[in-house]
Each structure stands twice: as C-alpha cells, then as structure tokens.
Amino acid sequence: MDNHTPSSKNTTAFFAQSALAFGIALLTMMVAIFYLPADPWPKAFLALGTLFLTTSSFSLAKCVRDAQETQYVVSRLDQARVDRILAEHDPWKEVA
C-alpha cells in the first residue's frame, strides 16, 4: 500500500509573505476608512463590511481546505480497499 502523506507545498517564506500581505491590506483598509472625509455612520458601515469580508474569507479558506482533506482521505480509503482486494485475490483458485 502506498503510505505517502501529502507534503506541504508552501514554504515558510511564502507563508510569511501571505500573512504580511494580509496584515498590510487589512491595516491600510482600516486606516483609509479612518481618514475618509465622511460622517461616522458611513465609516462604521465600511469598517463592518471589511470585518465581515475578512472573517468570511477565513471561513471560505477553511471550507476549501477541509474539502481537499476530505477528498484525500476518501481517495486513501478507496486505495486501501483496492489494495486489500488485490492482496486477497488468488488467480489460481478454482471457482466452484
């Protein structure tokens, strides 16, 4: 049976770059909302929209990751079943 585990394709540098880009984007959006020449209500609306977009992005990323992990587990189970059937098969056994 093939016992390989999925290897991470992301390097530490890529992870750091992604985290830094996310932090900078969120910070600049909040600063832009803060310095927007408008009343507090439109600013609050934009800030809540930014917060909702950020949290829903994390939720979507988690759902995509979970779906990929589930697909990997299902394919591993299918492969284990096929390996078991092939191991138990005896081509020289007479059929009754």
Tab-separated table of N, CA, C and O in Angstrom:
chain	number	residue	atom	x	y	z
A	1	MET	N	0.845	-1.175	0.000
A	1	MET	CA	0.000	0.000	0.000
A	1	MET	C	0.891	1.240	0.000
A	1	MET	O	1.930	1.285	0.620
A	2	ASP	N	0.465	2.237	-0.693
A	2	ASP	CA	1.213	3.485	-0.792
A	2	ASP	C	0.965	4.317	0.455
A	2	ASP	O	-0.151	4.752	0.713
A	3	ASN	N	2.005	4.540	1.259
A	3	ASN	CA	1.852	5.247	2.536
A	3	ASN	C	2.415	6.653	2.497
A	3	ASN	O	3.027	7.101	3.448
A	4	HIS	N	2.236	7.351	1.400
A	4	HIS	CA	2.765	8.715	1.378
A	4	HIS	C	1.719	9.676	1.939
A	4	HIS	O	0.525	9.511	1.762
A	5	THR	N	2.193	10.649	2.655
A	5	THR	CA	1.316	11.681	3.199
A	5	THR	C	1.474	12.924	2.340
A	5	THR	O	2.529	13.140	1.746
A	6	PRO	N	0.418	13.742	2.257
A	6	PRO	CA	0.543	14.934	1.414
A	6	PRO	C	1.572	15.890	1.996
A	6	PRO	O	1.532	16.224	3.171
A	7	SER	N	2.504	16.283	1.168
A	7	SER	CA	3.534	17.200	1.652
A	7	SER	C	3.062	18.636	1.454
A	7	SER	O	2.332	18.950	0.532
A	8	SER	N	3.488	19.489	2.351
A	8	SER	CA	3.127	20.896	2.264
A	8	SER	C	3.898	21.529	1.116
A	8	SER	O	5.116	21.408	1.036
A	9	LYS	N	3.178	22.198	0.228
A	9	LYS	CA	3.822	22.825	-0.919
A	9	LYS	C	4.176	24.276	-0.637
A	9	LYS	O	4.753	24.939	-1.470
A	10	ASN	N	3.801	24.762	0.538
A	10	ASN	CA	4.088	26.145	0.902
A	10	ASN	C	5.347	26.215	1.752
A	10	ASN	O	5.483	25.488	2.717
A	11	THR	N	6.222	27.109	1.377
A	11	THR	CA	7.432	27.315	2.174
A	11	THR	C	7.128	28.303	3.291
A	11	THR	O	6.094	28.976	3.289
A	12	THR	N	8.044	28.392	4.230
A	12	THR	CA	7.893	29.341	5.333
A	12	THR	C	7.883	30.772	4.805
A	12	THR	O	7.124	31.619	5.287
A	13	ALA	N	8.705	31.036	3.801
A	13	ALA	CA	8.754	32.380	3.230
A	13	ALA	C	7.421	32.751	2.572
A	13	ALA	O	6.952	33.886	2.703
A	14	PHE	N	6.807	31.792	1.873
A	14	PHE	CA	5.518	32.065	1.246
A	14	PHE	C	4.447	32.316	2.302
A	14	PHE	O	3.612	33.215	2.161
A	15	PHE	N	4.467	31.523	3.363
A	15	PHE	CA	3.510	31.720	4.452
A	15	PHE	C	3.695	33.102	5.081
A	15	PHE	O	2.727	33.824	5.326
A	16	ALA	N	4.939	33.481	5.344
A	16	ALA	CA	5.222	34.798	5.938
A	16	ALA	C	4.790	35.915	4.998
A	16	ALA	O	4.202	36.916	5.440
A	17	GLN	N	5.057	35.756	3.708
A	17	GLN	CA	4.663	36.775	2.730
A	17	GLN	C	3.146	36.911	2.689
A	17	GLN	O	2.613	38.028	2.652
A	18	SER	N	2.437	35.796	2.715
A	18	SER	CA	0.977	35.835	2.686
A	18	SER	C	0.413	36.487	3.938
A	18	SER	O	-0.511	37.307	3.856
A	19	ALA	N	0.947	36.138	5.089
A	19	ALA	CA	0.486	36.725	6.342
A	19	ALA	C	0.769	38.225	6.374
A	19	ALA	O	-0.073	39.025	6.799
A	20	LEU	N	1.944	38.611	5.923
A	20	LEU	CA	2.315	40.025	5.897
A	20	LEU	C	1.428	40.806	4.920
A	20	LEU	O	0.947	41.904	5.246
A	21	ALA	N	1.175	40.251	3.754
A	21	ALA	CA	0.313	40.917	2.772
A	21	ALA	C	-1.099	41.082	3.319
A	21	ALA	O	-1.734	42.129	3.137
A	22	PHE	N	-1.597	40.038	3.993
A	22	PHE	CA	-2.928	40.139	4.592
A	22	PHE	C	-2.961	41.240	5.653
A	22	PHE	O	-3.874	42.067	5.682
A	23	GLY	N	-1.974	41.260	6.520
A	23	GLY	CA	-1.917	42.274	7.571
A	23	GLY	C	-1.833	43.681	7.019
A	23	GLY	O	-2.524	44.598	7.498
A	24	ILE	N	-1.006	43.870	6.015
A	24	ILE	CA	-0.859	45.201	5.409
A	24	ILE	C	-2.161	45.627	4.729
A	24	ILE	O	-2.599	46.771	4.863
A	25	ALA	N	-2.793	44.705	4.007
A	25	ALA	CA	-4.046	45.043	3.319
A	25	ALA	C	-5.138	45.420	4.316
A	25	ALA	O	-5.858	46.405	4.114
A	26	LEU	N	-5.259	44.647	5.385
A	26	LEU	CA	-6.282	44.951	6.389
A	26	LEU	C	-5.985	46.269	7.100
A	26	LEU	O	-6.881	47.104	7.306
A	27	LEU	N	-4.731	46.492	7.446
A	27	LEU	CA	-4.344	47.728	8.125
A	27	LEU	C	-4.584	48.948	7.237
A	27	LEU	O	-5.148	49.958	7.696
A	28	THR	N	-4.182	48.875	5.979
A	28	THR	CA	-4.370	50.035	5.103
A	28	THR	C	-5.853	50.305	4.845
A	28	THR	O	-6.259	51.468	4.741
A	29	MET	N	-6.654	49.244	4.786
A	29	MET	CA	-8.094	49.448	4.615
A	29	MET	C	-8.684	50.157	5.829
A	29	MET	O	-9.486	51.082	5.690
A	30	MET	N	-8.281	49.744	7.019
A	30	MET	CA	-8.796	50.384	8.234
A	30	MET	C	-8.309	51.837	8.340
A	30	MET	O	-9.079	52.716	8.745
A	31	VAL	N	-7.067	52.098	7.988
A	31	VAL	CA	-6.553	53.479	8.010
A	31	VAL	C	-7.304	54.334	6.998
A	31	VAL	O	-7.672	55.486	7.279
A	32	ALA	N	-7.552	53.768	5.804
A	32	ALA	CA	-8.292	54.518	4.778
A	32	ALA	C	-9.700	54.844	5.253
A	32	ALA	O	-10.197	55.954	5.025
A	33	ILE	N	-10.349	53.903	5.914
A	33	ILE	CA	-11.692	54.169	6.440
A	33	ILE	C	-11.628	55.239	7.528
A	33	ILE	O	-12.476	56.135	7.592
A	34	PHE	N	-10.619	55.164	8.385
A	34	PHE	CA	-10.489	56.125	9.480
A	34	PHE	C	-10.318	57.553	8.944
A	34	PHE	O	-10.901	58.501	9.464
A	35	TYR	N	-9.486	57.721	7.897
A	35	TYR	CA	-9.210	59.052	7.366
A	35	TYR	C	-10.179	59.481	6.259
A	35	TYR	O	-9.995	60.534	5.656
A	36	LEU	N	-11.194	58.685	6.000
A	36	LEU	CA	-12.185	59.029	4.982
A	36	LEU	C	-12.950	60.275	5.426
A	36	LEU	O	-13.448	60.344	6.560
A	37	PRO	N	-13.057	61.294	4.557
A	37	PRO	CA	-13.790	62.513	4.960
A	37	PRO	C	-15.302	62.279	4.861
A	37	PRO	O	-15.955	62.660	3.890
A	38	ALA	N	-15.826	61.614	5.882
A	38	ALA	CA	-17.262	61.314	5.904
A	38	ALA	C	-17.731	61.264	7.351
A	38	ALA	O	-16.931	61.316	8.286
A	39	ASP	N	-19.034	61.168	7.507
A	39	ASP	CA	-19.616	61.051	8.844
A	39	ASP	C	-19.261	59.686	9.444
A	39	ASP	O	-18.859	58.768	8.737
A	40	PRO	N	-19.439	59.551	10.770
A	40	PRO	CA	-19.108	58.270	11.415
A	40	PRO	C	-19.938	57.081	10.926
A	40	PRO	O	-19.454	55.959	10.886
A	41	TRP	N	-21.189	57.291	10.523
A	41	TRP	CA	-22.025	56.161	10.109
A	41	TRP	C	-21.501	55.474	8.845
A	41	TRP	O	-21.400	54.237	8.830
A	42	PRO	N	-21.159	56.204	7.794
A	42	PRO	CA	-20.589	55.517	6.625
A	42	PRO	C	-19.256	54.832	6.941
A	42	PRO	O	-18.965	53.751	6.422
A	43	LYS	N	-18.476	55.446	7.815
A	43	LYS	CA	-17.208	54.825	8.216
A	43	LYS	C	-17.463	53.511	8.953
A	43	LYS	O	-16.788	52.504	8.712
A	44	ALA	N	-18.433	53.519	9.852
A	44	ALA	CA	-18.759	52.308	10.598
A	44	ALA	C	-19.276	51.227	9.659
A	44	ALA	O	-18.939	50.043	9.808
A	45	PHE	N	-20.081	51.631	8.677
A	45	PHE	CA	-20.596	50.669	7.705
A	45	PHE	C	-19.445	50.032	6.925
A	45	PHE	O	-19.405	48.810	6.729
A	46	LEU	N	-18.518	50.831	6.459
A	46	LEU	CA	-17.369	50.306	5.720
A	46	LEU	C	-16.483	49.430	6.606
A	46	LEU	O	-15.961	48.401	6.158
A	47	ALA	N	-16.310	49.824	7.856
A	47	ALA	CA	-15.496	49.021	8.775
A	47	ALA	C	-16.146	47.666	9.035
A	47	ALA	O	-15.468	46.628	9.041
A	48	LEU	N	-17.464	47.643	9.242
A	48	LEU	CA	-18.165	46.378	9.447
A	48	LEU	C	-18.123	45.520	8.183
A	48	LEU	O	-17.984	44.297	8.257
A	49	GLY	N	-18.234	46.148	7.023
A	49	GLY	CA	-18.121	45.407	5.765
A	49	GLY	C	-16.742	44.783	5.607
A	49	GLY	O	-16.612	43.638	5.175
A	50	THR	N	-15.723	45.524	5.983
A	50	THR	CA	-14.362	44.999	5.921
A	50	THR	C	-14.178	43.841	6.888
A	50	THR	O	-13.575	42.816	6.551
A	51	LEU	N	-14.716	43.990	8.081
A	51	LEU	CA	-14.626	42.914	9.071
A	51	LEU	C	-15.356	41.661	8.591
A	51	LEU	O	-14.834	40.544	8.700
A	52	PHE	N	-16.557	41.828	8.042
A	52	PHE	CA	-17.320	40.693	7.542
A	52	PHE	C	-16.599	40.016	6.374
A	52	PHE	O	-16.535	38.786	6.289
A	53	LEU	N	-16.044	40.799	5.471
A	53	LEU	CA	-15.303	40.248	4.342
A	53	LEU	C	-14.085	39.466	4.821
A	53	LEU	O	-13.773	38.383	4.314
A	54	THR	N	-13.398	39.982	5.822
A	54	THR	CA	-12.218	39.311	6.359
A	54	THR	C	-12.581	37.980	7.009
A	54	THR	O	-11.962	36.947	6.726
A	55	THR	N	-13.604	37.977	7.856
A	55	THR	CA	-13.974	36.732	8.533
A	55	THR	C	-14.543	35.713	7.557
A	55	THR	O	-14.275	34.515	7.678
A	56	SER	N	-15.299	36.164	6.562
A	56	SER	CA	-15.833	35.216	5.584
A	56	SER	C	-14.721	34.661	4.695
A	56	SER	O	-14.818	33.524	4.226
A	57	SER	N	-13.659	35.423	4.470
A	57	SER	CA	-12.507	34.908	3.718
A	57	SER	C	-11.849	33.748	4.462
A	57	SER	O	-11.495	32.727	3.858
A	58	PHE	N	-11.708	33.901	5.776
A	58	PHE	CA	-11.136	32.818	6.570
A	58	PHE	C	-12.040	31.586	6.556
A	58	PHE	O	-11.563	30.461	6.448
A	59	SER	N	-13.338	31.805	6.651
A	59	SER	CA	-14.281	30.681	6.624
A	59	SER	C	-14.224	29.951	5.286
A	59	SER	O	-14.223	28.718	5.238
A	60	LEU	N	-14.181	30.694	4.195
A	60	LEU	CA	-14.102	30.084	2.876
A	60	LEU	C	-12.808	29.300	2.711
A	60	LEU	O	-12.808	28.176	2.205
A	61	ALA	N	-11.706	29.866	3.161
A	61	ALA	CA	-10.429	29.164	3.062
A	61	ALA	C	-10.449	27.867	3.857
A	61	ALA	O	-9.932	26.835	3.413
A	62	LYS	N	-11.069	27.893	5.031
A	62	LYS	CA	-11.170	26.687	5.848
A	62	LYS	C	-12.038	25.640	5.168
A	62	LYS	O	-11.711	24.447	5.163
A	63	CYS	N	-13.145	26.056	4.572
A	63	CYS	CA	-14.025	25.109	3.870
A	63	CYS	C	-13.309	24.463	2.683
A	63	CYS	O	-13.438	23.259	2.454
A	64	VAL	N	-12.570	25.250	1.934
A	64	VAL	CA	-11.825	24.708	0.794
A	64	VAL	C	-10.776	23.720	1.279
A	64	VAL	O	-10.624	22.624	0.728
A	65	ARG	N	-10.058	24.071	2.338
A	65	ARG	CA	-9.047	23.168	2.885
A	65	ARG	C	-9.667	21.871	3.398
A	65	ARG	O	-9.161	20.781	3.133
A	66	ASP	N	-10.793	21.978	4.104
A	66	ASP	CA	-11.465	20.783	4.616
A	66	ASP	C	-11.947	19.887	3.486
A	66	ASP	O	-11.866	18.662	3.572
A	67	ALA	N	-12.460	20.489	2.402
A	67	ALA	CA	-12.919	19.699	1.259
A	67	ALA	C	-11.751	18.960	0.605
A	67	ALA	O	-11.872	17.794	0.220
A	68	GLN	N	-10.606	19.614	0.505
A	68	GLN	CA	-9.430	18.961	-0.069
A	68	GLN	C	-8.936	17.836	0.826
A	68	GLN	O	-8.572	16.765	0.333
A	69	GLU	N	-8.934	18.039	2.131
A	69	GLU	CA	-8.501	16.988	3.051
A	69	GLU	C	-9.460	15.809	3.019
A	69	GLU	O	-9.038	14.660	3.059
A	70	THR	N	-10.769	16.074	2.919
A	70	THR	CA	-11.753	15.004	2.839
A	70	THR	C	-11.550	14.197	1.567
A	70	THR	O	-11.594	12.966	1.589
A	71	GLN	N	-11.299	14.878	0.456
A	71	GLN	CA	-11.057	14.181	-0.807
A	71	GLN	C	-9.818	13.297	-0.692
A	71	GLN	O	-9.798	12.178	-1.202
A	72	TYR	N	-8.795	13.779	-0.021
A	72	TYR	CA	-7.573	12.992	0.150
A	72	TYR	C	-7.859	11.742	0.985
A	72	TYR	O	-7.420	10.650	0.646
A	73	VAL	N	-8.633	11.882	2.062
A	73	VAL	CA	-8.951	10.737	2.920
A	73	VAL	C	-9.789	9.721	2.156
A	73	VAL	O	-9.553	8.516	2.234
A	74	VAL	N	-10.773	10.190	1.384
A	74	VAL	CA	-11.611	9.285	0.604
A	74	VAL	C	-10.766	8.519	-0.403
A	74	VAL	O	-10.912	7.305	-0.558
A	75	SER	N	-9.867	9.202	-1.086
A	75	SER	CA	-9.029	8.502	-2.071
A	75	SER	C	-8.090	7.516	-1.383
A	75	SER	O	-7.805	6.448	-1.930
A	76	ARG	N	-7.623	7.838	-0.190
A	76	ARG	CA	-6.782	6.892	0.562
A	76	ARG	C	-7.574	5.655	0.953
A	76	ARG	O	-7.072	4.535	0.884
A	77	LEU	N	-8.830	5.840	1.391
A	77	LEU	CA	-9.671	4.701	1.754
A	77	LEU	C	-9.963	3.828	0.538
A	77	LEU	O	-9.912	2.593	0.618
A	78	ASP	N	-10.272	4.453	-0.595
A	78	ASP	CA	-10.517	3.685	-1.817
A	78	ASP	C	-9.282	2.893	-2.217
A	78	ASP	O	-9.375	1.728	-2.610
A	79	GLN	N	-8.123	3.509	-2.119
A	79	GLN	CA	-6.881	2.819	-2.473
A	79	GLN	C	-6.622	1.654	-1.517
A	79	GLN	O	-6.185	0.583	-1.939
A	80	ALA	N	-6.921	1.824	-0.233
A	80	ALA	CA	-6.736	0.745	0.736
A	80	ALA	C	-7.667	-0.423	0.425
A	80	ALA	O	-7.269	-1.591	0.527
A	81	ARG	N	-8.898	-0.139	0.015
A	81	ARG	CA	-9.838	-1.207	-0.357
A	81	ARG	C	-9.331	-1.979	-1.570
A	81	ARG	O	-9.380	-3.210	-1.604
A	82	VAL	N	-8.869	-1.271	-2.566
A	82	VAL	CA	-8.349	-1.927	-3.771
A	82	VAL	C	-7.126	-2.770	-3.425
A	82	VAL	O	-6.993	-3.914	-3.879
A	83	ASP	N	-6.246	-2.246	-2.598
A	83	ASP	CA	-5.058	-3.000	-2.198
A	83	ASP	C	-5.435	-4.269	-1.442
A	83	ASP	O	-4.839	-5.331	-1.651
A	84	ARG	N	-6.446	-4.191	-0.578
A	84	ARG	CA	-6.885	-5.364	0.179
A	84	ARG	C	-7.483	-6.407	-0.759
A	84	ARG	O	-7.184	-7.601	-0.653
A	85	ILE	N	-8.303	-5.978	-1.702
A	85	ILE	CA	-8.910	-6.915	-2.655
A	85	ILE	C	-7.839	-7.599	-3.490
A	85	ILE	O	-7.874	-8.812	-3.718
A	86	LEU	N	-6.854	-6.814	-3.948
A	86	LEU	CA	-5.778	-7.400	-4.748
A	86	LEU	C	-4.922	-8.355	-3.931
A	86	LEU	O	-4.469	-9.386	-4.432
A	87	ALA	N	-4.712	-8.047	-2.657
A	87	ALA	CA	-3.904	-8.925	-1.807
A	87	ALA	C	-4.631	-10.236	-1.526
A	87	ALA	O	-3.998	-11.293	-1.416
A	88	GLU	N	-5.962	-10.190	-1.417
A	88	GLU	CA	-6.729	-11.399	-1.125
A	88	GLU	C	-7.042	-12.227	-2.369
A	88	GLU	O	-7.458	-13.367	-2.269
A	89	HIS	N	-6.841	-11.643	-3.543
A	89	HIS	CA	-7.193	-12.346	-4.783
A	89	HIS	C	-6.154	-13.428	-5.104
A	89	HIS	O	-4.962	-13.199	-5.082
A	90	ASP	N	-6.676	-14.606	-5.403
A	90	ASP	CA	-5.822	-15.721	-5.802
A	90	ASP	C	-6.255	-16.155	-7.198
A	90	ASP	O	-7.305	-16.786	-7.372
A	91	PRO	N	-5.479	-15.837	-8.222
A	91	PRO	CA	-5.903	-16.171	-9.593
A	91	PRO	C	-5.929	-17.667	-9.878
A	91	PRO	O	-6.561	-18.105	-10.819
A	92	TRP	N	-5.269	-18.483	-9.064
A	92	TRP	CA	-5.203	-19.925	-9.300
A	92	TRP	C	-6.272	-20.685	-8.545
A	92	TRP	O	-6.389	-21.901	-8.680
A	93	LYS	N	-7.067	-19.976	-7.795
A	93	LYS	CA	-8.132	-20.608	-7.008
A	93	LYS	C	-9.267	-21.024	-7.966
A	93	LYS	O	-9.693	-20.236	-8.807
A	94	GLU	N	-9.761	-22.257	-7.796
A	94	GLU	CA	-10.833	-22.727	-8.652
A	94	GLU	C	-12.160	-22.155	-8.208
A	94	GLU	O	-12.437	-22.027	-7.020
A	95	VAL	N	-12.971	-21.814	-9.195
A	95	VAL	CA	-14.299	-21.280	-8.915
A	95	VAL	C	-15.251	-22.459	-8.780
A	95	VAL	O	-15.248	-23.372	-9.596
A	96	ALA	N	-16.085	-22.450	-7.756
A	96	ALA	CA	-16.968	-23.595	-7.506
A	96	ALA	C	-18.068	-23.718	-8.489
A	96	ALA	O	-18.616	-23.013	-9.129
